[in-house]
CSV table of C-alpha atoms in Angstrom, one decimal:
chain,number,residue,atom,x,y,z
A,48,SER,CA,146.6,-76.1,3.6
A,49,LEU,CA,147.5,-76.6,0.0
A,50,SER,CA,146.9,-80.3,0.8
A,51,ALA,CA,143.4,-79.9,2.3
A,52,THR,CA,142.4,-77.8,-0.2
A,53,THR,CA,143.5,-80.1,-2.8
A,54,GLU,CA,141.8,-83.4,-1.2
A,55,ILE,CA,138.1,-81.3,-1.1
A,56,GLU,CA,138.3,-80.4,-4.5
A,57,ASP,CA,139.4,-84.2,-6.0
A,58,GLY,CA,136.5,-85.5,-3.6
A,59,GLY,CA,134.0,-82.8,-5.0
A,60,GLY,CA,135.0,-84.1,-8.1
A,61,PHE,CA,134.3,-87.8,-7.5
A,62,PHE,CA,131.0,-87.1,-6.0
A,63,GLY,CA,129.9,-84.9,-8.5
A,64,PHE,CA,131.2,-87.4,-11.3
A,65,TRP,CA,128.5,-90.3,-9.7
A,66,THR,CA,126.1,-87.5,-9.0
A,67,THR,CA,125.9,-86.7,-12.8
A,68,PHE,CA,126.7,-90.3,-14.0
A,69,PHE,CA,123.3,-91.8,-11.9
A,70,THR,CA,121.5,-88.6,-12.8
A,71,ALA,CA,121.8,-89.6,-16.3
A,72,ILE,CA,120.3,-93.2,-15.2
A,73,ILE,CA,117.5,-92.3,-14.0
A,74,LEU,CA,116.8,-89.8,-16.5
A,75,GLY,CA,117.5,-92.6,-19.0
A,76,LEU,CA,115.1,-95.2,-17.4
A,77,ILE,CA,112.2,-92.1,-17.3
A,78,GLY,CA,113.1,-91.7,-21.0
A,79,LEU,CA,112.9,-95.4,-22.4
A,80,TYR,CA,109.6,-95.6,-19.9
A,81,LEU,CA,108.0,-92.8,-21.8
A,82,PHE,CA,109.0,-94.1,-25.2
A,83,PHE,CA,107.5,-97.5,-24.4
A,84,ARG,CA,104.8,-95.6,-23.2
A,85,ARG,CA,104.6,-93.7,-26.4
A,86,ARG,CA,105.0,-96.4,-28.9
A,87,SER,CA,102.5,-98.7,-27.0
A,88,GLN,CA,99.8,-95.9,-27.4
A,89,ARG,CA,98.5,-95.2,-31.0
A,90,PRO,CA,95.2,-93.8,-32.3
A,91,ASN,CA,93.2,-96.5,-33.4
A,92,ASP,CA,94.5,-98.9,-30.9
A,93,PRO,CA,92.3,-101.0,-28.4
A,94,PRO,CA,92.7,-99.8,-24.8
A,95,ALA,CA,95.4,-101.3,-23.0
A,96,ILE,CA,95.9,-103.1,-19.7
A,97,PRO,CA,98.0,-100.6,-17.5
A,98,TRP,CA,101.6,-101.8,-17.2
A,99,ALA,CA,104.7,-100.0,-15.0
A,100,LEU,CA,107.7,-101.6,-15.9
A,101,PRO,CA,109.1,-100.5,-19.3
A,102,PHE,CA,109.9,-103.0,-22.0
A,103,PHE,CA,108.7,-106.2,-19.4
A,104,GLY,CA,105.2,-104.4,-19.9
A,105,ASN,CA,102.2,-106.8,-17.6
A,106,LEU,CA,105.0,-109.7,-17.7
A,107,ILE,CA,104.7,-110.2,-13.4
A,108,PRO,CA,101.0,-110.8,-13.9
A,109,PHE,CA,100.8,-112.5,-17.0
A,110,ALA,CA,103.6,-115.0,-15.7
A,111,LYS,CA,101.7,-115.6,-12.2
A,112,ASN,CA,98.3,-116.0,-13.7
A,113,PRO,CA,97.7,-115.5,-17.8
A,114,LEU,CA,94.1,-116.6,-17.6
A,115,GLU,CA,93.8,-114.0,-14.5
A,116,LEU,CA,95.0,-111.4,-16.7
A,117,ALA,CA,93.0,-112.1,-19.7
A,118,LEU,CA,89.8,-112.2,-17.3
A,119,ASN,CA,90.3,-108.8,-16.0
A,120,GLY,CA,91.2,-107.0,-19.2
A,121,TYR,CA,87.8,-108.5,-20.9
A,122,GLU,CA,85.8,-107.2,-17.8
A,123,LYS,CA,87.1,-104.0,-18.0
A,124,PHE,CA,87.9,-103.4,-21.6
A,125,GLY,CA,85.4,-105.8,-23.6
A,126,GLU,CA,86.1,-108.0,-26.2
A,127,VAL,CA,89.3,-106.5,-27.6
A,128,PHE,CA,92.3,-105.0,-25.6
A,129,ARG,CA,95.5,-105.2,-25.4
A,130,LEU,CA,99.1,-105.9,-23.1
A,131,THR,CA,102.7,-105.6,-23.6
A,132,LEU,CA,105.1,-108.2,-22.7
A,133,PHE,CA,109.1,-107.5,-23.4
A,134,GLY,CA,108.4,-104.5,-25.4
A,135,GLN,CA,106.0,-106.8,-27.6
A,136,ARG,CA,102.4,-105.5,-28.3
A,137,ILE,CA,99.6,-107.8,-27.7
A,138,THR,CA,96.2,-108.0,-28.8
A,139,CYS,CA,93.4,-109.9,-27.3
A,140,LEU,CA,90.2,-111.1,-28.8
A,141,ILE,CA,87.9,-112.6,-26.7
A,142,GLY,CA,84.0,-113.5,-27.4
A,143,VAL,CA,82.6,-114.5,-30.9
A,144,GLU,CA,82.6,-111.5,-32.7
A,145,ALA,CA,86.1,-111.1,-32.4
A,146,HIS,CA,86.8,-114.6,-32.8
A,147,ILE,CA,85.1,-113.9,-36.4
A,148,PHE,CA,87.3,-111.4,-37.3
A,149,PHE,CA,90.5,-113.2,-36.4
A,150,PHE,CA,89.0,-116.4,-38.4
A,151,ASN,CA,88.2,-114.6,-41.4
A,152,SER,CA,91.6,-112.3,-41.5
A,153,LYS,CA,94.1,-112.8,-44.4
A,154,GLU,CA,97.8,-113.6,-43.7
A,155,ASP,CA,98.8,-110.2,-44.9
A,156,GLU,CA,96.5,-109.0,-42.2
A,157,LEU,CA,97.4,-111.6,-38.7
A,158,SER,CA,100.4,-113.3,-40.1
A,159,ALA,CA,100.5,-116.8,-38.2
A,160,ASN,CA,104.2,-116.7,-39.5
A,161,GLN,CA,105.4,-113.9,-37.3
A,162,ALA,CA,103.1,-114.9,-34.2
A,163,TYR,CA,104.0,-119.0,-34.1
A,164,LYS,CA,108.0,-118.4,-34.5
A,165,PHE,CA,108.2,-119.8,-31.5
A,166,THR,CA,107.4,-123.5,-32.6
A,167,VAL,CA,110.1,-123.5,-34.8
A,168,PRO,CA,112.6,-125.0,-32.5
A,169,ILE,CA,109.9,-127.8,-31.8
A,170,PHE,CA,108.9,-128.5,-35.3
A,171,GLY,CA,111.9,-127.7,-37.1
A,172,LYS,CA,113.2,-125.5,-40.1
A,173,GLY,CA,111.1,-125.1,-42.9
A,174,ILE,CA,108.1,-126.7,-41.5
A,175,VAL,CA,104.6,-124.8,-41.0
A,176,TYR,CA,105.4,-121.4,-40.1
A,177,ASP,CA,109.1,-121.6,-41.1
A,178,VAL,CA,107.8,-121.0,-44.7
A,179,ASP,CA,106.0,-119.1,-47.1
A,180,PRO,CA,102.2,-119.0,-47.4
A,181,HIS,CA,102.5,-121.2,-50.5
A,182,MET,CA,104.8,-123.9,-49.1
A,183,LEU,CA,102.8,-123.9,-46.0
A,184,LEU,CA,98.9,-124.7,-47.8
A,185,GLN,CA,101.0,-127.3,-49.6
A,186,GLN,CA,102.0,-128.8,-46.1
A,187,ARG,CA,98.6,-128.1,-45.2
A,188,LYS,CA,97.3,-130.5,-48.0
A,189,MET,CA,99.7,-133.4,-47.1
A,190,MET,CA,97.9,-133.5,-43.5
A,191,MET,CA,94.1,-132.9,-44.9
A,192,PHE,CA,95.1,-136.0,-47.3
A,193,GLY,CA,96.1,-137.7,-44.1
A,194,LEU,CA,92.5,-136.8,-42.5
A,195,SER,CA,90.4,-137.4,-45.3
A,196,GLN,CA,86.8,-139.7,-44.5
A,197,LYS,CA,88.6,-142.8,-46.0
A,198,ARG,CA,91.9,-142.3,-43.5
A,199,PHE,CA,89.5,-141.9,-40.4
A,200,ALA,CA,87.8,-145.0,-41.1
A,201,PHE,CA,90.6,-146.9,-40.6
A,202,TYR,CA,91.7,-144.8,-37.5
A,203,VAL,CA,88.1,-145.0,-35.7
A,204,PRO,CA,88.6,-148.9,-34.7
A,205,LEU,CA,92.3,-147.8,-33.4
A,206,ILE,CA,90.7,-145.3,-31.2
A,207,GLN,CA,88.2,-147.6,-30.1
A,208,LYS,CA,90.6,-150.1,-29.0
A,209,GLU,CA,93.3,-148.0,-27.6
A,210,SER,CA,89.9,-146.4,-25.4
A,211,ASP,CA,88.3,-149.4,-24.4
A,212,ASP,CA,92.0,-151.4,-23.6
A,213,TYR,CA,92.9,-148.0,-21.5
A,214,PHE,CA,89.7,-148.1,-19.3
A,215,ARG,CA,89.7,-152.1,-19.0
A,216,SER,CA,93.1,-152.2,-17.6
A,217,THR,CA,93.3,-148.8,-15.3
A,218,TRP,CA,89.8,-148.5,-14.2
A,219,GLY,CA,87.5,-150.5,-12.0
A,220,ASP,CA,83.8,-150.5,-11.3
A,221,LYS,CA,83.8,-147.7,-9.1
A,222,GLY,CA,86.5,-145.5,-7.6
A,223,GLU,CA,87.8,-141.3,-8.4
A,224,CYS,CA,90.4,-140.1,-11.1
A,225,ASP,CA,91.6,-137.2,-12.3
A,226,LEU,CA,89.5,-136.9,-15.5
A,227,PHE,CA,92.1,-134.4,-17.4
A,228,ASP,CA,95.1,-137.0,-16.8
A,229,ALA,CA,93.5,-140.0,-17.4
A,230,ILE,CA,91.9,-138.3,-21.2
A,231,SER,CA,95.2,-137.1,-21.8
A,232,GLN,CA,96.8,-140.5,-21.4
A,233,VAL,CA,94.4,-141.9,-23.6
A,234,ILE,CA,94.9,-139.3,-26.1
A,235,VAL,CA,98.3,-140.2,-26.1
A,236,LEU,CA,97.8,-143.9,-27.0
A,237,THR,CA,95.5,-142.9,-29.9
A,238,SER,CA,97.5,-140.5,-31.4
A,239,THR,CA,100.4,-142.1,-31.3
A,240,HIS,CA,98.9,-145.5,-32.8
A,241,CYS,CA,97.3,-143.3,-35.7
A,242,LEU,CA,99.8,-140.7,-36.4
A,243,HIS,CA,103.0,-142.2,-35.4
A,244,GLY,CA,102.4,-145.5,-36.7
A,245,LYS,CA,101.7,-149.2,-35.0
A,246,GLU,CA,105.7,-149.5,-35.0
A,247,VAL,CA,105.9,-146.9,-32.4
A,248,ARG,CA,102.7,-147.5,-30.5
A,249,GLN,CA,103.7,-151.1,-30.0
A,250,SER,CA,107.7,-150.0,-28.6
A,251,MET,CA,106.2,-147.5,-26.5
A,252,HIS,CA,107.9,-147.0,-23.4
A,253,ALA,CA,108.2,-144.0,-20.9
A,254,GLU,CA,111.3,-142.7,-23.2
A,255,TYR,CA,108.5,-141.5,-25.5
A,256,ALA,CA,106.2,-139.7,-23.2
A,257,GLU,CA,109.1,-137.7,-21.4
A,258,LEU,CA,110.3,-136.7,-24.8
A,259,TYR,CA,107.1,-135.2,-26.1
A,260,GLN,CA,106.9,-133.4,-22.2
A,261,GLN,CA,110.4,-132.0,-23.0
A,262,LEU,CA,109.1,-130.8,-26.0
A,263,ASP,CA,105.5,-129.2,-24.3
A,264,ASP,CA,108.0,-128.1,-21.5
A,265,ALA,CA,109.4,-125.7,-23.5
A,266,LEU,CA,106.0,-123.6,-24.0
A,267,THR,CA,106.8,-121.1,-21.4
A,268,PRO,CA,106.1,-117.4,-21.0
A,269,LEU,CA,109.9,-117.1,-21.3
A,270,GLY,CA,110.5,-119.4,-24.0
A,271,LEU,CA,107.6,-118.1,-26.3
A,272,PHE,CA,109.1,-115.0,-26.4
A,273,PHE,CA,112.8,-116.0,-26.4
A,274,PRO,CA,112.9,-119.6,-28.2
A,275,ASN,CA,116.7,-119.7,-29.3
A,276,MET,CA,117.8,-118.6,-25.6
A,277,PRO,CA,119.9,-121.1,-23.7
A,278,LEU,CA,117.4,-121.9,-21.3
A,279,PRO,CA,117.1,-125.7,-19.3
A,280,ALA,CA,113.6,-126.0,-21.2
A,281,ASN,CA,114.8,-124.9,-24.5
A,282,ILE,CA,118.2,-127.3,-24.4
A,283,GLY,CA,116.1,-130.3,-23.5
A,284,ARG,CA,113.3,-129.7,-26.4
A,285,ASP,CA,116.1,-129.4,-28.5
A,286,LYS,CA,117.6,-132.6,-27.3
A,287,ALA,CA,114.4,-134.3,-27.1
A,288,ARG,CA,113.5,-133.4,-31.1
A,289,LYS,CA,116.6,-134.6,-31.8
A,290,ARG,CA,116.0,-138.0,-30.3
A,291,PHE,CA,112.6,-138.2,-32.2
A,292,VAL,CA,114.6,-137.8,-35.4
A,293,GLU,CA,116.8,-140.7,-34.4
A,294,ILE,CA,113.3,-142.9,-33.4
A,295,PHE,CA,111.7,-141.9,-36.6
A,296,SER,CA,114.2,-142.4,-39.1
A,297,LYS,CA,115.2,-145.5,-38.0
A,298,ILE,CA,111.4,-146.2,-38.5
A,299,ILE,CA,111.4,-145.1,-42.0
A,300,LYS,CA,114.6,-146.7,-43.1
A,301,GLU,CA,112.6,-150.1,-41.8
A,302,ARG,CA,109.7,-149.5,-43.9
A,303,ARG,CA,111.2,-148.8,-47.3
A,304,ALA,CA,113.9,-151.6,-46.7
A,305,ASN,CA,110.9,-154.1,-45.8
A,306,ASN,CA,108.2,-152.5,-48.9
A,307,VAL,CA,106.4,-151.9,-45.4
A,308,GLU,CA,103.4,-149.8,-46.0
A,309,SER,CA,100.5,-148.1,-43.8
A,310,GLU,CA,97.6,-145.8,-43.7
A,311,ASP,CA,98.7,-143.7,-40.8
A,312,MET,CA,100.3,-140.4,-40.6
A,313,LEU,CA,103.8,-141.3,-41.1
A,314,GLN,CA,103.4,-143.0,-44.2
A,315,THR,CA,101.3,-140.2,-45.5
A,316,PHE,CA,104.2,-137.8,-45.0
A,317,MET,CA,107.1,-140.4,-46.0
A,318,ASP,CA,104.8,-141.1,-49.7
A,319,ALA,CA,103.5,-137.1,-49.7
A,320,THR,CA,105.6,-134.6,-52.6
A,321,TYR,CA,105.6,-130.9,-53.1
A,322,GLU,CA,104.3,-129.6,-56.4
A,323,ASP,CA,108.1,-130.1,-58.0
A,324,GLY,CA,108.3,-133.8,-57.0
A,325,THR,CA,110.7,-133.1,-54.1
A,326,HIS,CA,110.2,-136.0,-51.0
A,327,LEU,CA,110.4,-134.8,-47.8
A,328,THR,CA,113.3,-135.5,-46.1
A,329,ASP,CA,113.1,-137.6,-42.8
A,330,ASP,CA,113.5,-134.4,-40.8
A,331,GLU,CA,110.6,-132.7,-42.4
A,332,VAL,CA,108.7,-135.5,-41.6
A,333,VAL,CA,109.4,-135.6,-38.1
A,334,GLY,CA,108.5,-132.2,-38.1
A,335,MET,CA,105.2,-132.5,-39.6
A,336,LEU,CA,104.0,-135.2,-37.2
A,337,ILE,CA,105.2,-133.4,-34.3
A,338,ALA,CA,103.3,-130.2,-35.6
A,339,LEU,CA,100.4,-132.3,-36.3
A,340,MET,CA,100.3,-133.8,-32.6
A,341,PHE,CA,100.7,-130.6,-31.1
A,342,ALA,CA,98.1,-129.3,-33.0
A,343,GLY,CA,95.6,-131.9,-31.9
A,344,GLN,CA,97.2,-132.7,-28.3
A,345,HIS,CA,96.3,-129.8,-26.0
A,346,THR,CA,92.6,-129.1,-28.0
A,347,SER,CA,91.5,-132.6,-27.4
A,348,LYS,CA,92.3,-132.9,-24.3
A,349,VAL,CA,90.5,-129.8,-23.2
A,350,THR,CA,87.4,-130.6,-25.4
A,351,ALA,CA,87.2,-134.2,-24.5
A,352,THR,CA,87.4,-133.5,-20.4
A,353,TRP,CA,85.0,-130.8,-21.2
A,354,VAL,CA,82.6,-132.6,-23.0
A,355,THR,CA,82.6,-135.6,-20.5
A,356,LEU,CA,82.3,-133.0,-17.3
A,357,PHE,CA,79.0,-131.8,-19.1
A,358,LEU,CA,77.6,-135.3,-19.9
A,359,LEU,CA,78.3,-136.2,-16.3
A,360,THR,CA,76.1,-133.3,-15.0
A,361,ASN,CA,73.6,-133.8,-17.7
A,362,PRO,CA,71.9,-137.5,-16.9
A,363,ASP,CA,69.3,-136.9,-20.0
A,364,CYS,CA,72.5,-136.5,-22.4
A,365,MET,CA,74.4,-138.8,-20.7
A,366,GLN,CA,71.8,-141.7,-21.5
A,367,LYS,CA,71.1,-140.7,-25.2
A,368,VAL,CA,74.6,-140.9,-25.8
A,369,ILE,CA,75.0,-144.5,-24.1
A,370,GLU,CA,72.0,-145.7,-26.7
A,371,GLU,CA,73.9,-144.5,-29.5
A,372,GLN,CA,76.9,-146.3,-28.5
A,373,LYS,CA,75.1,-149.2,-27.8
A,374,ALA,CA,73.5,-149.3,-31.3
A,375,LEU,CA,76.4,-148.5,-32.9
A,376,LEU,CA,79.1,-150.3,-31.3
A,377,PRO,CA,79.8,-154.1,-31.1
A,378,GLU,CA,79.1,-155.9,-27.9
A,379,GLY,CA,81.4,-155.9,-25.1
């Protein structure tokens, strides 16, 4: 009798412990949920897209289709609304008026450095979004010097030749193609020649495109929030960047050894100095080249594809462009 009573009491204590334990966990999760809910709601905040998971917020619909999520928010709340991802509040600005506010805001109001921290492993330490505003301004001036009207006079013939060679070698008189893919390839060729130099363009092979793709592949929803997490894409990104440094360091060394100069962006960054007279390191030169490549790649591909589709669906505009090209460009 005594033995049976002891077992019952022990059993009751055992189950009572686990009941209390799981109750505490459930209450803790509820508290966490309410905490994030309250934290994500402030009096002057724009309306928020509803979410159900604490910390993760709108992750599931964002991962499935970020464009659809943004359009749903725009249709429901208008030009300004926000969503939550991994505990971070993200404000979406859609439309002309909202964009005016965005582009006219000062650095101390909307900090690009804080928003673009995920680019640091790609561009490198001490480049663009890993420096203070004064240093960033100096680096932007270096970039703008290489994008002057004089430099574009040098770039345009290169762009024309690369484009002409590509379409002559890959397109026939008729057929079908993936326009976005074709334009993407052309832009890789033109930007490589203008930005990275003739040495890279002349020796360009599958490895180069693969390395750039590895950098681009790290820009995943998860990678944006956890750029230093040892994810497969992040590991590939780091290896690719290291290889880029090796490639360009060799070219830089050869140019300096042979007193070779050019008017491409690589030479611009090799010759550039900060206000205190110091030159960019080889690693910084590579970072600036990658940053500039990323700045133009996606926007150029999308814009060029859209313009081409517009011309194909508007014959009158297409004819005017053709006439202009015939007038400005040499025969052939």
